[in-house]
PDB file of C-alpha atoms in Angstrom:
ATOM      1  CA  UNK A  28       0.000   0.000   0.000  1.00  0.00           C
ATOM      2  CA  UNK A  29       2.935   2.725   0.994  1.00  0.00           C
ATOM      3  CA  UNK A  30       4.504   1.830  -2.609  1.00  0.00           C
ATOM      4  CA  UNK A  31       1.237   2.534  -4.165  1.00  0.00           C
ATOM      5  CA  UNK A  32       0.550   5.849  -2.040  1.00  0.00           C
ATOM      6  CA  UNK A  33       3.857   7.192  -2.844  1.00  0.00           C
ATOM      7  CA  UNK A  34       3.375   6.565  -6.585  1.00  0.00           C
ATOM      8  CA  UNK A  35      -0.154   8.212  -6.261  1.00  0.00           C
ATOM      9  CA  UNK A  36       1.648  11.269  -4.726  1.00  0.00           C
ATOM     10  CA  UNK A  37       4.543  11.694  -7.393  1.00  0.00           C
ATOM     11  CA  UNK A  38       2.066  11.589 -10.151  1.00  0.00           C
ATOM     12  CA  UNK A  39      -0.169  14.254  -8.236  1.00  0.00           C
ATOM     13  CA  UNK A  40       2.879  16.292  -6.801  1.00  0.00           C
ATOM     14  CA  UNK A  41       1.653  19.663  -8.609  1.00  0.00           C
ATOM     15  CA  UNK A  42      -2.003  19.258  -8.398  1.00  0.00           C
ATOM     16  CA  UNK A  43      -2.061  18.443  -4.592  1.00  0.00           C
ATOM     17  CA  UNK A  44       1.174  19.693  -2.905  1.00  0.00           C
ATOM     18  CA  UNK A  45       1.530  16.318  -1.586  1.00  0.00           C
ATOM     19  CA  UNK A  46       5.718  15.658  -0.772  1.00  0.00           C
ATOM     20  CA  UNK A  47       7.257  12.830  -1.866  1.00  0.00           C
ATOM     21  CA  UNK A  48       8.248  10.144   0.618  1.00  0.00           C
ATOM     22  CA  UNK A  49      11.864   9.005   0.588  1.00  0.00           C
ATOM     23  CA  UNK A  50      11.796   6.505   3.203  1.00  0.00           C
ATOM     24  CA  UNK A  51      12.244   3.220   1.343  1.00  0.00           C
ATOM     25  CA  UNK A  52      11.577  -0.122   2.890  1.00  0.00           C
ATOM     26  CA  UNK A  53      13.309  -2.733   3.248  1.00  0.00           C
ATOM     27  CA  UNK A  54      11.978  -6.628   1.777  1.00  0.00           C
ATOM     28  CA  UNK A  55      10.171  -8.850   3.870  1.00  0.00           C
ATOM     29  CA  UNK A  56      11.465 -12.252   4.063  1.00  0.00           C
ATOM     30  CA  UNK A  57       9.566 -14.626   4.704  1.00  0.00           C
ATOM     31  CA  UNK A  58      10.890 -17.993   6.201  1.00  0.00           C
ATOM     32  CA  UNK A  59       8.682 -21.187   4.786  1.00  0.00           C
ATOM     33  CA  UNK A  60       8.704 -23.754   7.306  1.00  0.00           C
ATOM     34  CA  UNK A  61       9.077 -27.208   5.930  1.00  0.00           C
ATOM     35  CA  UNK A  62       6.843 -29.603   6.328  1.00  0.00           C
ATOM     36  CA  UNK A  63       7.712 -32.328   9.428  1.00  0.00           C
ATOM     37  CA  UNK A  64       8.998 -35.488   7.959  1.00  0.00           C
ATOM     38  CA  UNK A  65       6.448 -38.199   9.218  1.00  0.00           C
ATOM     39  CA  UNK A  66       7.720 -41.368  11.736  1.00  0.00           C
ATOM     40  CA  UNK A  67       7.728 -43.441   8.853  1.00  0.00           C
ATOM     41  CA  UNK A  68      10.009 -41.895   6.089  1.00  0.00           C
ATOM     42  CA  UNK A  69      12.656 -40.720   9.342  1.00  0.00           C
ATOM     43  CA  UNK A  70      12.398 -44.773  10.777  1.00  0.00           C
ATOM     44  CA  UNK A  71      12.897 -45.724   6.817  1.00  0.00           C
ATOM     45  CA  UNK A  72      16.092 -43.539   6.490  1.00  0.00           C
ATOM     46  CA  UNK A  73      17.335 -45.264   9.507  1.00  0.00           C
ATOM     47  CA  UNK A  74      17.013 -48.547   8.084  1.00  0.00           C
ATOM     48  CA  UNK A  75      20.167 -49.393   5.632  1.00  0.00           C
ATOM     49  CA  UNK A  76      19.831 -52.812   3.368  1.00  0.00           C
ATOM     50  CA  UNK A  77      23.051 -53.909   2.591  1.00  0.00           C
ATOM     51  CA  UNK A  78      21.842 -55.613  -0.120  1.00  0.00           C
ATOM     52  CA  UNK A  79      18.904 -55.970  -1.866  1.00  0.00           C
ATOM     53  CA  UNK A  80      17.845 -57.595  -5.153  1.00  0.00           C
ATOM     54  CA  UNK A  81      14.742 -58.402  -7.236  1.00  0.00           C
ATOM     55  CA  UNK A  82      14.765 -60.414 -10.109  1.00  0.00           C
ATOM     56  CA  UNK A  83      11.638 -59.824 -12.616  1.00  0.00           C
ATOM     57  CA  UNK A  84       8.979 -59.841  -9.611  1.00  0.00           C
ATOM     58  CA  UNK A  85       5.681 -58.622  -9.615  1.00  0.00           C
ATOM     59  CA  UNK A  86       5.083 -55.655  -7.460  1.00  0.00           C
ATOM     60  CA  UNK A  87       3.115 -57.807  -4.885  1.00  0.00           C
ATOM     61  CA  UNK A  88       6.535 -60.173  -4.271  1.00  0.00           C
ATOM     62  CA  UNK A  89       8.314 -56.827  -4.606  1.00  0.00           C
ATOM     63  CA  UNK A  90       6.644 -55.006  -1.374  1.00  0.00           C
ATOM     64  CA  UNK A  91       6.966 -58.853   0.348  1.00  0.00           C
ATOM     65  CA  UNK A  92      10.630 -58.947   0.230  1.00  0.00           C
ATOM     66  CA  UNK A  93      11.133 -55.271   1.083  1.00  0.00           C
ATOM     67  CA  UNK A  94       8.901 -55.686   4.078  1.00  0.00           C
ATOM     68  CA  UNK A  95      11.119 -58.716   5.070  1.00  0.00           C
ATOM     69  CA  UNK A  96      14.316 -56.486   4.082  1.00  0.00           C
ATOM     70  CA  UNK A  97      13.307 -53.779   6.478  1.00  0.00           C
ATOM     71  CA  UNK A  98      11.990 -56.369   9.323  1.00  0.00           C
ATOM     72  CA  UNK A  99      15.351 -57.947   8.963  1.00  0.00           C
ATOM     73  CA  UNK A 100      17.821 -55.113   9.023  1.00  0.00           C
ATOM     74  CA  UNK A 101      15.751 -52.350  11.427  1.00  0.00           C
ATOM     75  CA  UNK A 102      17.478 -52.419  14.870  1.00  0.00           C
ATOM     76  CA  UNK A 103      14.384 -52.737  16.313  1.00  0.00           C
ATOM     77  CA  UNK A 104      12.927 -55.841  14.310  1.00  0.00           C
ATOM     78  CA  UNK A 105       9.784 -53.903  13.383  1.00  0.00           C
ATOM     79  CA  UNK A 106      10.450 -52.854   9.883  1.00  0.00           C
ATOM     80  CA  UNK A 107       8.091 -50.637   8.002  1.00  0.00           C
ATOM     81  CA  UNK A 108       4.122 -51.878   6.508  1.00  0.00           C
ATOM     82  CA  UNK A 109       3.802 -51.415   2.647  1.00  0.00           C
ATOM     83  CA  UNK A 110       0.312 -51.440   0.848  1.00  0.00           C
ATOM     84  CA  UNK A 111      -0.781 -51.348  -2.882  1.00  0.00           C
ATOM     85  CA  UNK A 112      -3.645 -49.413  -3.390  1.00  0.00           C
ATOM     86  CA  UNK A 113      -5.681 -50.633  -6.167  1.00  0.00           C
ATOM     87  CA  UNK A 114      -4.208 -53.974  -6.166  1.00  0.00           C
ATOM     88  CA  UNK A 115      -6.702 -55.043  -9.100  1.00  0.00           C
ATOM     89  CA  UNK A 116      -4.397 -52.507 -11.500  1.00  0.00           C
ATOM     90  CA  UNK A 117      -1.177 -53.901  -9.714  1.00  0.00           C
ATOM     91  CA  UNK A 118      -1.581 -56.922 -12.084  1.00  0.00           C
ATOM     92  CA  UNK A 119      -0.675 -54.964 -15.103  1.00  0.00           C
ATOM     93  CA  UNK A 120       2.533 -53.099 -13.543  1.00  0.00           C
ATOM     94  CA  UNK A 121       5.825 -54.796 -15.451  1.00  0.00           C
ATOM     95  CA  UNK A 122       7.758 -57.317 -13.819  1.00  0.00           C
ATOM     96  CA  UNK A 123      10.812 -55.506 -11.476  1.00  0.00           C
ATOM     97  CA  UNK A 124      14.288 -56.052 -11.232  1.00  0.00           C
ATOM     98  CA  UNK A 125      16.692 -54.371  -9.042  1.00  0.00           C
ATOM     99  CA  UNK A 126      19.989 -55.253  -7.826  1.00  0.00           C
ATOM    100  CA  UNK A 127      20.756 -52.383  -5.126  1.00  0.00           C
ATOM    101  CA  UNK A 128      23.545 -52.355  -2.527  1.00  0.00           C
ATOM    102  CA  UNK A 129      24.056 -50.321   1.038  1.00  0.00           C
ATOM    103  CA  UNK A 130      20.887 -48.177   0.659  1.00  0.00           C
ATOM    104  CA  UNK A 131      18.024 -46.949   2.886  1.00  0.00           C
ATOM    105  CA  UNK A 132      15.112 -48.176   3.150  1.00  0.00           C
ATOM    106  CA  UNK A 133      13.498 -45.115   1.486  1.00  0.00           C
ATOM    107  CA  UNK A 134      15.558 -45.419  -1.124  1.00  0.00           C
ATOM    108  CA  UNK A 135      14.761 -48.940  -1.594  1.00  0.00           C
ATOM    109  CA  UNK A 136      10.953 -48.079  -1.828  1.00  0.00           C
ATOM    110  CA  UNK A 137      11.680 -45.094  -4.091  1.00  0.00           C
ATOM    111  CA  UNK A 138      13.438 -47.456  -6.304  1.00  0.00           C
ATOM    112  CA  UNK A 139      10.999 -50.026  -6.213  1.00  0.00           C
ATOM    113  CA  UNK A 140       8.096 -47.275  -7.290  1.00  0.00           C
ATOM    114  CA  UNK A 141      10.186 -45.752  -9.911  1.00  0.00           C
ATOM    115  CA  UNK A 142      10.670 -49.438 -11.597  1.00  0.00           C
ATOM    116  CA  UNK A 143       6.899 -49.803 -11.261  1.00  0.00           C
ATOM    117  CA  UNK A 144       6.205 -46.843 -12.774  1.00  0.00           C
ATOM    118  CA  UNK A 145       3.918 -45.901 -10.179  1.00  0.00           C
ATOM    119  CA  UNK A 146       3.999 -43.614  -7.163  1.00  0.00           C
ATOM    120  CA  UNK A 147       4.352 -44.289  -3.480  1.00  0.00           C
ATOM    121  CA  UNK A 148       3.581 -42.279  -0.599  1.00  0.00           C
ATOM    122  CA  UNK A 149       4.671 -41.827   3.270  1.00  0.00           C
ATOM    123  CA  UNK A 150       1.238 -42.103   5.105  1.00  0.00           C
ATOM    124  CA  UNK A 151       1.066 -42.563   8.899  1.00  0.00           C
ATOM    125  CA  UNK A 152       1.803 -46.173   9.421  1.00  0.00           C
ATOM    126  CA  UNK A 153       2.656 -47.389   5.739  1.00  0.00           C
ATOM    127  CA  UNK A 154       4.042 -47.086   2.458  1.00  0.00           C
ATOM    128  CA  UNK A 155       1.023 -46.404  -0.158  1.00  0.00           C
ATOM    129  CA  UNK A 156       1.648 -47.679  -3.719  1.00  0.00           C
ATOM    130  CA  UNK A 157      -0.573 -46.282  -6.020  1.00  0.00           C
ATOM    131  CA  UNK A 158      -0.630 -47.535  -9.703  1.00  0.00           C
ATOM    132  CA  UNK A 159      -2.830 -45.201 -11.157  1.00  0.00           C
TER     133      UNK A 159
END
């Protein structure tokens, strides 16, 4: 509002006597919070697989052996719950094959969804895969 009230009074400077301000003003910054990571995706990127291969599985045997992956190598022996959602499409997602050494478990999953072509999202107490 000041920026246009000083541009109102420079154009009507003659007509209205009104002075010109020469205060300028500084930027506002504004500091975006990010958003929290949830419990899942921070318990995932504590989880590292040594090793962790697929050879041409469907996306069903996929999520299986990453669940057992995760169970196996979390600290806590809880792992991480993975769910397809619209497992009637799943059918028609290509076969996977990964061969994938000393990565996190998000990783793994991010992998897994990008050779699926699909997406996958952190929810509250699982991995959504969602073959749209």
């Amino acid at each position: 509002m000041k920026n246009i009230f000083i541009l109102g009074c420079a154009l009507l400077l003659a007509a209205t006597g009104c002075k010109r301000e020469t205060q300028t003003t500084q930027p506002t910054v504004v500091a975006t919070a990010k958003a929290p990571e949830s419990a899942i995706v921070t318990k995932a990127k504590g989880i590292v697989l040594p090793e962790f291969k697929l050879d041409s599985v469907t996306l069903s045997v996929a999520l299986q052996r990453l669940a057992i992956a995760a169970k196996q190598n979390d600290p806590e022996r809880k792992g991480v719950n993975f769910m397809i959602k619209r497992s009637y499409v799943a059918a028609a997602i290509p076969k996977i094959t990964l061969d994938l050494k000393n990565v996190t478990l998000e990783e793994a999953t991010e992998r897994v969804a990008k050779a699926a072509g699909i997406r996958v999202s952190a929810q509250d107490s699982a991995y959504i895969f969602d073959p749209r």
